[in-house]
Short mmCIF file of C-alpha atoms in Angstrom, two decimals:
data_model
loop_
_atom_site.label_atom_id
_atom_site.label_comp_id
_atom_site.label_asym_id
_atom_site.label_seq_id
_atom_site.Cartn_x
_atom_site.Cartn_y
_atom_site.Cartn_z
CA UNK A 53 0.00 0.00 0.00
CA UNK A 54 1.27 3.45 -0.92
CA UNK A 55 1.29 5.83 2.04
CA UNK A 56 0.94 9.60 1.95
CA UNK A 57 3.81 11.82 2.95
CA UNK A 58 3.77 14.86 5.19
CA UNK A 59 4.62 18.47 4.33
CA UNK A 60 7.73 20.55 4.83
CA UNK A 61 7.76 24.35 5.31
CA UNK A 62 8.52 26.76 2.50
CA UNK A 63 9.10 25.64 -1.05
CA UNK A 64 7.62 26.74 -4.38
CA UNK A 65 5.59 25.45 -7.33
CA UNK A 66 7.47 26.41 -10.50
CA UNK A 67 6.55 25.37 -14.05
CA UNK A 68 7.68 21.75 -14.15
CA UNK A 69 7.92 21.06 -17.89
CA UNK A 70 8.27 17.32 -17.37
CA UNK A 71 5.80 16.54 -20.17
CA UNK A 72 8.61 16.98 -22.72
CA UNK A 73 10.24 13.67 -21.79
CA UNK A 74 8.34 11.80 -19.08
CA UNK A 75 6.45 9.55 -21.52
CA UNK A 76 9.27 8.43 -23.81
CA UNK A 77 11.43 5.33 -23.38
CA UNK A 78 15.10 5.85 -22.58
CA UNK A 79 17.42 5.55 -25.59
CA UNK A 80 21.11 4.74 -25.64
CA UNK A 81 23.37 7.34 -27.23
CA UNK A 82 25.62 5.80 -29.93
CA UNK A 83 29.30 5.57 -29.06
CA UNK A 84 30.84 9.08 -29.23
CA UNK A 85 34.09 9.73 -31.14
CA UNK A 86 35.72 10.96 -27.95
CA UNK A 87 35.06 11.58 -24.30
CA UNK A 88 36.49 14.18 -21.93
CA UNK A 89 36.60 12.71 -18.43
CA UNK A 90 37.22 15.19 -15.57
CA UNK A 91 39.27 13.92 -12.65
CA UNK A 92 36.90 15.65 -10.24
CA UNK A 93 33.38 14.26 -10.43
CA UNK A 94 32.57 14.04 -6.75
CA UNK A 95 32.54 16.01 -3.53
CA UNK A 96 36.07 15.74 -2.14
CA UNK A 97 39.62 15.67 -3.41
CA UNK A 98 40.15 15.26 -7.19
CA UNK A 99 41.70 12.07 -8.53
CA UNK A 100 45.27 11.66 -9.75
CA UNK A 101 45.68 10.64 -13.43
CA UNK A 102 47.08 7.16 -14.01
CA UNK A 103 47.53 7.46 -17.79
CA UNK A 104 49.52 9.74 -20.08
CA UNK A 105 49.06 11.01 -23.61
CA UNK A 106 49.38 8.14 -26.07
CA UNK A 107 48.23 5.43 -23.68
CA UNK A 108 45.79 2.85 -24.99
CA UNK A 109 42.94 2.18 -22.60
CA UNK A 110 39.97 -0.16 -22.44
CA UNK A 111 36.45 0.51 -21.28
CA UNK A 112 36.23 0.22 -17.51
CA UNK A 113 39.98 0.71 -16.98
CA UNK A 114 40.98 2.72 -13.91
CA UNK A 115 42.38 6.05 -15.15
CA UNK A 116 42.08 8.22 -12.02
CA UNK A 117 42.94 7.10 -8.49
CA UNK A 118 41.69 8.73 -5.35
CA UNK A 119 43.89 11.05 -3.29
CA UNK A 120 41.65 11.38 -0.23
CA UNK A 121 39.12 9.54 1.90
CA UNK A 122 36.13 11.39 0.46
CA UNK A 123 36.65 10.61 -3.22
CA UNK A 124 35.73 8.06 -5.87
CA UNK A 125 37.97 6.50 -8.54
CA UNK A 126 37.38 7.27 -12.21
CA UNK A 127 37.31 4.82 -15.11
CA UNK A 128 37.55 5.04 -18.90
CA UNK A 129 34.07 5.07 -20.41
CA UNK A 130 35.20 3.75 -23.80
CA UNK A 131 38.25 2.05 -25.32
CA UNK A 132 40.74 4.05 -27.35
CA UNK A 133 43.76 6.34 -27.14
CA UNK A 134 44.46 9.05 -24.61
CA UNK A 135 45.04 12.25 -26.60
CA UNK A 136 45.09 14.86 -23.87
CA UNK A 137 45.56 15.22 -20.13
CA UNK A 138 44.89 18.86 -19.42
CA UNK A 139 42.41 21.27 -17.87
CA UNK A 140 39.09 21.23 -19.74
CA UNK A 141 35.62 22.73 -19.26
CA UNK A 142 33.65 21.24 -16.37
CA UNK A 143 29.90 21.61 -15.67
CA UNK A 144 30.80 23.71 -12.61
CA UNK A 145 32.14 26.40 -14.93
CA UNK A 146 35.76 25.80 -13.90
CA UNK A 147 38.62 24.31 -15.85
CA UNK A 148 39.33 20.87 -14.35
CA UNK A 149 42.16 18.46 -15.14
CA UNK A 150 40.61 15.93 -17.51
CA UNK A 151 41.56 12.94 -19.64
CA UNK A 152 40.48 12.97 -23.30
CA UNK A 153 40.08 9.56 -24.96
CA UNK A 154 39.49 9.14 -28.68
CA UNK A 155 37.45 6.03 -29.40
CA UNK A 156 38.92 3.07 -31.32
CA UNK A 157 35.33 2.03 -32.13
CA UNK A 158 36.01 -1.38 -30.55
CA UNK A 159 34.37 -0.52 -27.23
CA UNK A 160 36.28 -3.31 -25.47
CA UNK A 161 36.06 -3.89 -21.73
CA UNK A 162 39.29 -4.05 -19.74
CA UNK A 163 38.60 -7.69 -19.03
CA UNK A 164 36.19 -10.01 -17.39
CA UNK A 165 34.84 -8.49 -14.23
CA UNK A 166 34.18 -10.67 -11.24
CA UNK A 167 30.44 -11.30 -11.19
CA UNK A 168 28.53 -12.18 -8.05
CA UNK A 169 25.28 -14.04 -8.82
CA UNK A 170 25.02 -14.59 -5.05
CA UNK A 171 25.53 -10.90 -4.29
CA UNK A 172 23.13 -10.92 -1.34
CA UNK A 173 25.31 -13.50 0.38
CA UNK A 174 28.46 -11.40 0.24
CA UNK A 175 29.62 -10.02 3.58
CA UNK A 176 29.04 -6.25 3.95
CA UNK A 177 32.74 -5.34 3.96
CA UNK A 178 33.30 -7.11 0.64
CA UNK A 179 30.26 -5.40 -0.85
CA UNK A 180 31.46 -1.99 0.30
CA UNK A 181 34.86 -2.59 -1.28
CA UNK A 182 33.17 -3.41 -4.60
CA UNK A 183 31.13 -0.20 -4.45
CA UNK A 184 34.23 1.82 -3.60
CA UNK A 185 36.20 0.28 -6.44
CA UNK A 186 33.35 0.95 -8.91
CA UNK A 187 33.55 4.70 -8.29
CA UNK A 188 29.88 5.13 -7.43
CA UNK A 189 28.70 8.53 -6.23
CA UNK A 190 25.27 9.99 -5.52
CA UNK A 191 23.57 10.28 -8.90
CA UNK A 192 20.96 12.76 -7.68
CA UNK A 193 23.39 15.60 -8.31
CA UNK A 194 25.35 15.94 -5.07
CA UNK A 195 27.91 13.34 -6.23
CA UNK A 196 28.84 12.41 -2.67
CA UNK A 197 30.90 9.17 -2.71
CA UNK A 198 28.45 6.37 -1.92
CA UNK A 199 30.88 4.22 0.05
CA UNK A 200 31.41 7.07 2.53
CA UNK A 201 27.69 7.19 3.33
CA UNK A 202 27.78 3.44 3.87
CA UNK A 203 30.52 3.77 6.50
CA UNK A 204 28.93 5.89 9.24
CA UNK A 205 30.87 6.47 12.47
CA UNK A 206 30.35 3.69 15.03
CA UNK A 207 28.41 6.02 17.32
CA UNK A 208 25.81 6.61 14.59
CA UNK A 209 23.28 3.78 14.73
CA UNK A 210 21.59 3.62 11.34
CA UNK A 211 18.09 2.10 11.33
CA UNK A 212 16.39 3.34 8.14
CA UNK A 213 17.22 3.79 4.46
CA UNK A 214 15.36 6.30 2.28
CA UNK A 215 15.54 5.97 -1.49
CA UNK A 216 15.02 9.33 -3.15
CA UNK A 217 12.86 9.02 -6.28
CA UNK A 218 11.46 12.53 -6.00
CA UNK A 219 13.33 14.27 -8.84
CA UNK A 220 11.80 17.64 -7.93
CA UNK A 221 13.93 19.71 -10.31
CA UNK A 222 11.68 20.97 -13.13
CA UNK A 223 12.11 19.37 -16.57
CA UNK A 224 14.22 16.39 -15.39
CA UNK A 225 12.70 12.90 -15.76
CA UNK A 226 15.68 10.51 -15.80
CA UNK A 227 14.93 9.07 -12.34
CA UNK A 228 11.26 8.83 -13.30
CA UNK A 229 12.06 6.75 -16.37
CA UNK A 230 14.53 4.60 -14.42
CA UNK A 231 11.81 3.64 -11.94
CA UNK A 232 9.33 2.90 -14.73
CA UNK A 233 11.76 0.93 -16.90
CA UNK A 234 14.13 -0.69 -14.38
CA UNK A 235 12.26 -1.05 -11.08
CA UNK A 236 13.90 -4.38 -10.27
CA UNK A 237 17.40 -2.90 -10.48
CA UNK A 238 16.34 -0.24 -7.98
CA UNK A 239 14.87 -2.89 -5.67
CA UNK A 240 17.98 -5.07 -5.89
CA UNK A 241 20.09 -2.03 -5.05
CA UNK A 242 17.85 -1.38 -2.06
CA UNK A 243 18.41 -4.96 -0.88
CA UNK A 244 22.18 -4.54 -1.12
CA UNK A 245 22.17 -1.19 0.68
CA UNK A 246 19.97 -2.39 3.56
CA UNK A 247 22.12 -5.49 3.94
CA UNK A 248 25.31 -3.41 4.12
CA UNK A 249 23.77 -1.12 6.73
CA UNK A 250 22.26 -4.02 8.66
CA UNK A 251 18.83 -2.40 8.83
CA UNK A 252 15.26 -3.66 8.52
CA UNK A 253 13.34 -0.64 7.30
CA UNK A 254 13.26 1.42 4.11
CA UNK A 255 11.17 4.02 2.32
CA UNK A 256 10.98 5.01 -1.34
CA UNK A 257 9.85 8.63 -1.73
CA UNK A 258 8.20 9.66 -5.03
CA UNK A 259 6.27 12.83 -5.92
CA UNK A 260 2.62 12.52 -6.94
CA UNK A 261 3.35 13.85 -10.43
CA UNK A 262 4.76 10.38 -11.26
CA UNK A 263 1.72 8.09 -10.75
CA UNK A 264 3.11 5.36 -13.01
CA UNK A 265 6.39 5.26 -11.08
CA UNK A 266 4.48 5.10 -7.78
CA UNK A 267 2.41 2.18 -9.04
CA UNK A 268 5.32 0.29 -10.60
CA UNK A 269 7.57 0.66 -7.56
CA UNK A 270 4.74 -0.40 -5.24
CA UNK A 271 4.16 -3.49 -7.40
CA UNK A 272 7.88 -4.24 -7.37
CA UNK A 273 7.98 -4.00 -3.59
CA UNK A 274 4.86 -6.19 -3.30
CA UNK A 275 6.37 -8.95 -5.45
CA UNK A 276 9.36 -9.27 -3.14
CA UNK A 277 7.43 -10.18 -0.01
CA UNK A 278 9.76 -11.45 2.71
CA UNK A 279 12.82 -11.11 0.47
CA UNK A 280 12.77 -7.39 1.20
CA UNK A 281 13.05 -5.54 4.49
CA UNK A 282 9.94 -3.63 5.55
CA UNK A 283 9.67 -1.16 2.69
CA UNK A 284 7.04 1.50 2.10
CA UNK A 285 6.48 3.57 -1.00
CA UNK A 286 5.58 7.14 -0.02
CA UNK A 287 3.54 9.46 -2.24
CA UNK A 288 4.78 13.01 -1.74
CA UNK A 289 3.35 16.37 -2.73
CA UNK A 290 4.82 17.82 -5.91
CA UNK A 291 6.68 20.75 -4.48
CA UNK A 292 10.20 22.08 -4.97
CA UNK A 293 12.67 21.25 -3.28
CA UNK A 294 10.93 18.06 -2.12
CA UNK A 295 14.01 16.05 -3.13
CA UNK A 296 16.35 17.92 -0.81
CA UNK A 297 17.69 15.41 1.70
CA UNK A 298 16.43 17.28 4.75
CA UNK A 299 13.08 18.13 3.17
CA UNK A 300 12.59 14.50 2.12
CA UNK A 301 13.24 13.26 5.64
CA UNK A 302 10.79 15.77 7.08
CA UNK A 303 8.12 14.85 4.51
CA UNK A 304 8.45 11.10 5.07
CA UNK A 305 9.21 10.80 8.77
CA UNK A 306 8.32 14.20 10.20
CA UNK A 307 11.86 14.51 11.56
CA UNK A 308 14.03 17.60 11.31
CA UNK A 309 17.76 17.23 10.73
CA UNK A 310 19.43 19.64 13.18
CA UNK A 311 21.24 22.69 11.85
CA UNK A 312 24.78 21.62 10.97
CA UNK A 313 23.81 17.96 11.32
CA UNK A 314 23.46 15.08 8.90
CA UNK A 315 20.75 12.46 8.30
CA UNK A 316 22.94 9.91 10.08
CA UNK A 317 22.47 11.96 13.27
CA UNK A 318 18.87 10.71 13.12
CA UNK A 319 19.89 7.15 12.19
CA UNK A 320 19.08 7.66 8.50
CA UNK A 321 20.86 7.16 5.19
CA UNK A 322 19.42 8.70 2.00
CA UNK A 323 20.39 7.46 -1.45
CA UNK A 324 19.08 8.32 -4.91
CA UNK A 325 17.19 5.61 -6.86
CA UNK A 326 19.77 5.91 -9.64
CA UNK A 327 22.52 5.30 -7.13
CA UNK A 328 20.73 2.17 -5.91
CA UNK A 329 20.55 0.84 -9.48
CA UNK A 330 24.26 1.63 -10.01
CA UNK A 331 25.11 -0.21 -6.79
CA UNK A 332 23.30 -3.28 -8.10
CA UNK A 333 25.17 -3.14 -11.44
CA UNK A 334 28.50 -2.86 -9.65
CA UNK A 335 27.93 -5.58 -7.07
CA UNK A 336 26.12 -8.07 -9.33
CA UNK A 337 28.25 -7.66 -12.47
CA UNK A 338 31.43 -6.07 -11.11
CA UNK A 339 31.20 -3.15 -13.53
CA UNK A 340 32.39 0.37 -12.67
CA UNK A 341 30.22 3.45 -13.17
CA UNK A 342 30.89 4.56 -16.76
CA UNK A 343 27.47 5.73 -17.92
CA UNK A 344 24.19 7.11 -16.64
CA UNK A 345 20.73 8.26 -17.76
CA UNK A 346 20.27 11.97 -18.40
CA UNK A 347 17.33 14.10 -19.59
CA UNK A 348 17.88 16.32 -22.63
CA UNK A 349 15.00 18.73 -22.70
CA UNK A 350 13.49 22.18 -23.09
CA UNK A 351 11.95 24.07 -26.00
CA UNK A 352 15.43 24.80 -27.32
CA UNK A 353 16.18 21.27 -28.51
CA UNK A 354 14.49 19.58 -31.47
CA UNK A 355 13.88 16.14 -29.89
CA UNK A 356 13.75 16.13 -26.08
CA UNK A 357 14.41 12.67 -24.68
CA UNK A 358 16.07 10.60 -21.97
CA UNK A 359 19.38 9.06 -22.95
CA UNK A 360 21.86 6.64 -21.45
CA UNK A 361 25.22 8.26 -22.19
CA UNK A 362 28.86 7.53 -21.44
CA UNK A 363 30.51 9.65 -18.78
CA UNK A 364 32.61 12.27 -20.56
CA UNK A 365 30.32 12.68 -23.59
CA UNK A 366 30.28 16.28 -24.77
CA UNK A 367 27.11 18.35 -24.66
CA UNK A 368 27.47 19.12 -28.38
CA UNK A 369 27.40 15.42 -29.33
CA UNK A 370 24.30 14.87 -27.23
CA UNK A 371 22.40 17.86 -28.64
CA UNK A 372 23.31 16.82 -32.18
CA UNK A 373 21.87 13.34 -31.53
CA UNK A 374 18.66 15.02 -30.34
CA UNK A 375 18.25 16.81 -33.68
CA UNK A 376 20.18 19.96 -32.75
CA UNK A 377 18.89 23.26 -31.45
CA UNK A 378 15.33 24.34 -32.12
CA UNK A 379 15.95 27.90 -33.24
CA UNK A 380 18.55 30.15 -31.68
CA UNK A 381 19.67 28.87 -28.25
CA UNK A 382 19.44 31.29 -25.34
CA UNK A 383 20.89 29.25 -22.50
CA UNK A 384 22.26 25.72 -21.98
CA UNK A 385 22.13 24.42 -18.41
CA UNK A 386 23.71 21.27 -16.95
CA UNK A 387 21.03 19.92 -14.64
CA UNK A 388 17.71 21.54 -13.82
CA UNK A 389 16.74 25.22 -14.00
CA UNK A 390 16.76 25.76 -10.23
CA UNK A 391 20.25 24.53 -9.32
CA UNK A 392 21.99 23.74 -12.61
CA UNK A 393 24.83 26.00 -13.82
CA UNK A 394 24.64 27.67 -17.27
CA UNK A 395 27.37 26.60 -19.69
CA UNK A 396 29.63 28.79 -21.80
CA UNK A 397 30.78 26.03 -24.17
CA UNK A 398 29.26 22.88 -25.70
CA UNK A 399 32.57 21.06 -25.06
CA UNK A 400 31.48 20.54 -21.45
CA UNK A 401 31.17 16.82 -20.72
CA UNK A 402 28.58 14.82 -18.81
CA UNK A 403 29.89 13.83 -15.38
CA UNK A 404 28.57 11.33 -12.86
CA UNK A 405 26.38 13.93 -11.17
CA UNK A 406 24.78 15.24 -14.37
CA UNK A 407 21.03 14.61 -14.36
CA UNK A 408 20.19 16.49 -17.50
CA UNK A 409 20.86 19.12 -20.14
CA UNK A 410 18.27 21.87 -20.40
CA UNK A 411 18.14 24.16 -23.42
CA UNK A 412 16.12 27.38 -23.40
CA UNK A 413 15.56 29.15 -26.73
CA UNK A 414 16.59 32.78 -26.95
CA UNK A 415 13.02 34.06 -26.67
CA UNK A 416 12.61 32.39 -23.26
CA UNK A 417 15.71 33.99 -21.76
CA UNK A 418 15.63 37.49 -20.34
CA UNK A 419 18.13 39.46 -18.28
CA UNK A 420 16.53 41.58 -15.60
CA UNK A 421 18.37 44.18 -13.55
CA UNK A 422 18.64 43.49 -9.84
CA UNK A 423 16.95 46.08 -7.68
CA UNK A 424 16.97 47.03 -4.00
CA UNK A 425 15.35 44.69 -1.48
CA UNK A 426 11.79 45.89 -0.73
CA UNK A 427 11.48 43.85 2.52
CA UNK A 428 8.49 41.91 1.17
CA UNK A 429 9.67 38.70 2.93
CA UNK A 430 8.70 36.50 -0.01
CA UNK A 431 12.11 34.83 0.22
CA UNK A 432 11.60 34.08 3.91
CA UNK A 433 8.28 32.42 3.21
CA UNK A 434 9.75 30.32 0.39
CA UNK A 435 12.95 29.23 2.19
CA UNK A 436 12.57 25.52 3.09
CA UNK A 437 15.33 25.78 5.68
CA UNK A 438 13.80 28.65 7.65
CA UNK A 439 16.56 31.17 6.96
CA UNK A 440 16.38 34.93 6.41
CA UNK A 441 17.62 35.10 2.80
CA UNK A 442 16.86 38.82 2.66
CA UNK A 443 19.36 39.56 5.43
CA UNK A 444 21.97 37.31 3.87
CA UNK A 445 21.45 39.16 0.60
CA UNK A 446 21.77 42.69 1.93
CA UNK A 447 24.80 41.89 4.11
CA UNK A 448 26.55 40.18 1.20
CA UNK A 449 25.78 43.15 -1.02
CA UNK A 450 27.79 45.48 1.21
CA UNK A 451 30.45 42.80 1.82
CA UNK A 452 29.66 42.69 5.53
CA UNK A 453 30.48 39.01 5.93
CA UNK A 454 30.93 39.29 9.68
CA UNK A 455 27.30 40.35 9.99
CA UNK A 456 26.22 37.75 7.41
CA UNK A 457 27.50 34.91 9.60
CA UNK A 458 24.78 35.67 12.14
CA UNK A 459 22.17 34.42 9.64
CA UNK A 460 23.54 30.85 9.24
CA UNK A 461 24.65 30.93 5.59
CA UNK A 462 26.12 27.42 5.79
CA UNK A 463 22.64 26.01 6.41
CA UNK A 464 21.53 27.23 2.96
CA UNK A 465 20.99 24.32 0.53
CA UNK A 466 21.16 26.68 -2.50
CA UNK A 467 17.82 25.44 -3.84
CA UNK A 468 17.11 28.81 -5.44
CA UNK A 469 13.58 29.28 -4.04
CA UNK A 470 14.50 32.74 -2.68
CA UNK A 471 15.80 34.02 -6.01
CA UNK A 472 12.81 32.51 -7.82
CA UNK A 473 10.22 34.43 -5.79
CA UNK A 474 12.16 37.68 -5.33
CA UNK A 475 10.22 40.51 -7.07
CA UNK A 476 13.40 42.61 -7.14
CA UNK A 477 15.22 39.86 -9.06
CA UNK A 478 18.07 39.85 -6.57
CA UNK A 479 20.72 37.12 -7.10
CA UNK A 480 20.31 35.86 -3.55
CA UNK A 481 21.78 32.38 -4.07
CA UNK A 482 24.90 33.79 -5.70
CA UNK A 483 25.26 36.24 -2.83
CA UNK A 484 25.00 33.43 -0.27
CA UNK A 485 27.60 31.45 -2.20
CA UNK A 486 29.85 34.52 -1.98
CA UNK A 487 29.44 34.48 1.81
CA UNK A 488 30.25 30.77 1.93
CA UNK A 489 33.38 31.30 -0.17
CA UNK A 490 34.52 34.03 2.21
CA UNK A 491 33.92 31.74 5.20
CA UNK A 492 35.89 28.95 3.55
CA UNK A 493 38.72 31.34 2.72
CA UNK A 494 38.83 32.61 6.29
CA UNK A 495 38.93 29.05 7.62
CA UNK A 496 41.91 28.20 5.39
CA UNK A 497 43.81 31.27 6.61
CA UNK A 498 43.20 30.26 10.22
CA UNK A 499 44.49 26.76 9.54
CA UNK A 500 47.62 28.15 7.85
CA UNK A 501 48.33 30.37 10.86
#
C-alpha cells in the first residue's frame, strides 16, 4: 500500500515542464568519437591521473585514483587512445584536469569483471569494497561518494534507508524513467544497501506527479514479499525542493535534521534511486560506473528525450543526436533550472552527477536588472530551511560578511527558491555562495596560521 507523505515548510511550485520527456522510453546514445573525463566528479579531493598522452585504454579501466578519503575512482568510459591530459571545461564552470580519450570504435572492456550471482550473500565489507572500487557517487546531483555514506561512524546507529525518487527539479525525468523501466534494479540495489547497513526498514519517496512510477515501484515492492526488508512507497506532494535530503526526511518521517547535522544523526541514510541501481550493477556484475541516464529537454532542442550516455560525452554530441537546437539557443544548463549552472561552451562533458541538459531558446531567456530589497519577505516564506535570505542578501551586497554569519549561511541548501520568488530579481543564491566562499577562505587562513 502506498502511504501519503507529510509536508515541509517553504518551497515553491514552478513550471515543471516534465511533459517533454516523461512519456518516452530511454534511448542509448551511440558511441561518441571521444570523451572528456574530468578527474573531479565528486565532492572531495580530485583524482590523480594514471595514464599519459598516447596510452591505450579499455572501457572500464581505472584512469584516475583517489587522493583522499572522500573521493571516488574514475574509469575510462570507452576504449581508445588518450590524446590529452589537461584542464578542460567542467559543468561547474571551472577548468578541471581531464583525460580525453578518442574512441577506437572497438568498445572493449578491460577484461572479465568478477560477477557475483550470489551478491546478497556477500559479507558487507566485501560489498562496500566493490562499491568503492566501482567509483559510485550519488547520482541525484550531489555526487557524494556512496561508500562514505555506507561507513557511518560507530556512534551513529543507522536504522532506516530512504531511497530518493522525488526528482523535484523541473524538466528532469531521468529518475522517473529509471523507476518505470528498471524497477527491479532499484529494488535489488535497495536490498544490497539495507544489507550493508544491517537495517530492517526502508522508504521510497516519489512525488505525486509520477503516478506510473508510484504504481510500478509499489508493485515491485509487493512482489518481493519477505525477500525485502519492511519497505514503504511514499507518495509526496509535488513541491520544490521536495528532493532535498532534509526536506525529504521531514516529509516522510516528520523529523528535522538539526542545523549543521546530517541524516545519520537521526539514524538515517538517504540514497538516490539511480545510485541504488548503479550499486546493483557494480555488485552483481562487477562493472564500474561509466554511464548514466540523463534528460535532454526544453523548447530549445528539437527532440527532447532521456538518454543513457557515457561519462565524458560532450554536450554538443548529445544535442546533435537530439536533432540539434530548435531555433537560436538562449541558455544551456547542466542539470535543472533551479540549481543547474549555465554553460559557456558545448565542449562541457557529462559527469557522474549530471542529471540532465536543459536548453532554453533565446526568446525564453531574459536578463533583468537586480533592484533594491523591498522587505516583502517572499524569500523568507519560500525558504525551506527557515533562513532569512533577505538579510543574507543585503549583508553580502555590502560585503559585511561578519554580519552575514549571524544568519547561518552554511545552512543554505542553495535550492534557489529565494531568487525565484524575489520581485526585485536579486541574485540571492549567488550572494549566499559569496558568503560561503569568504567563510571557507577565512577558515583556510586560520588553519595556515
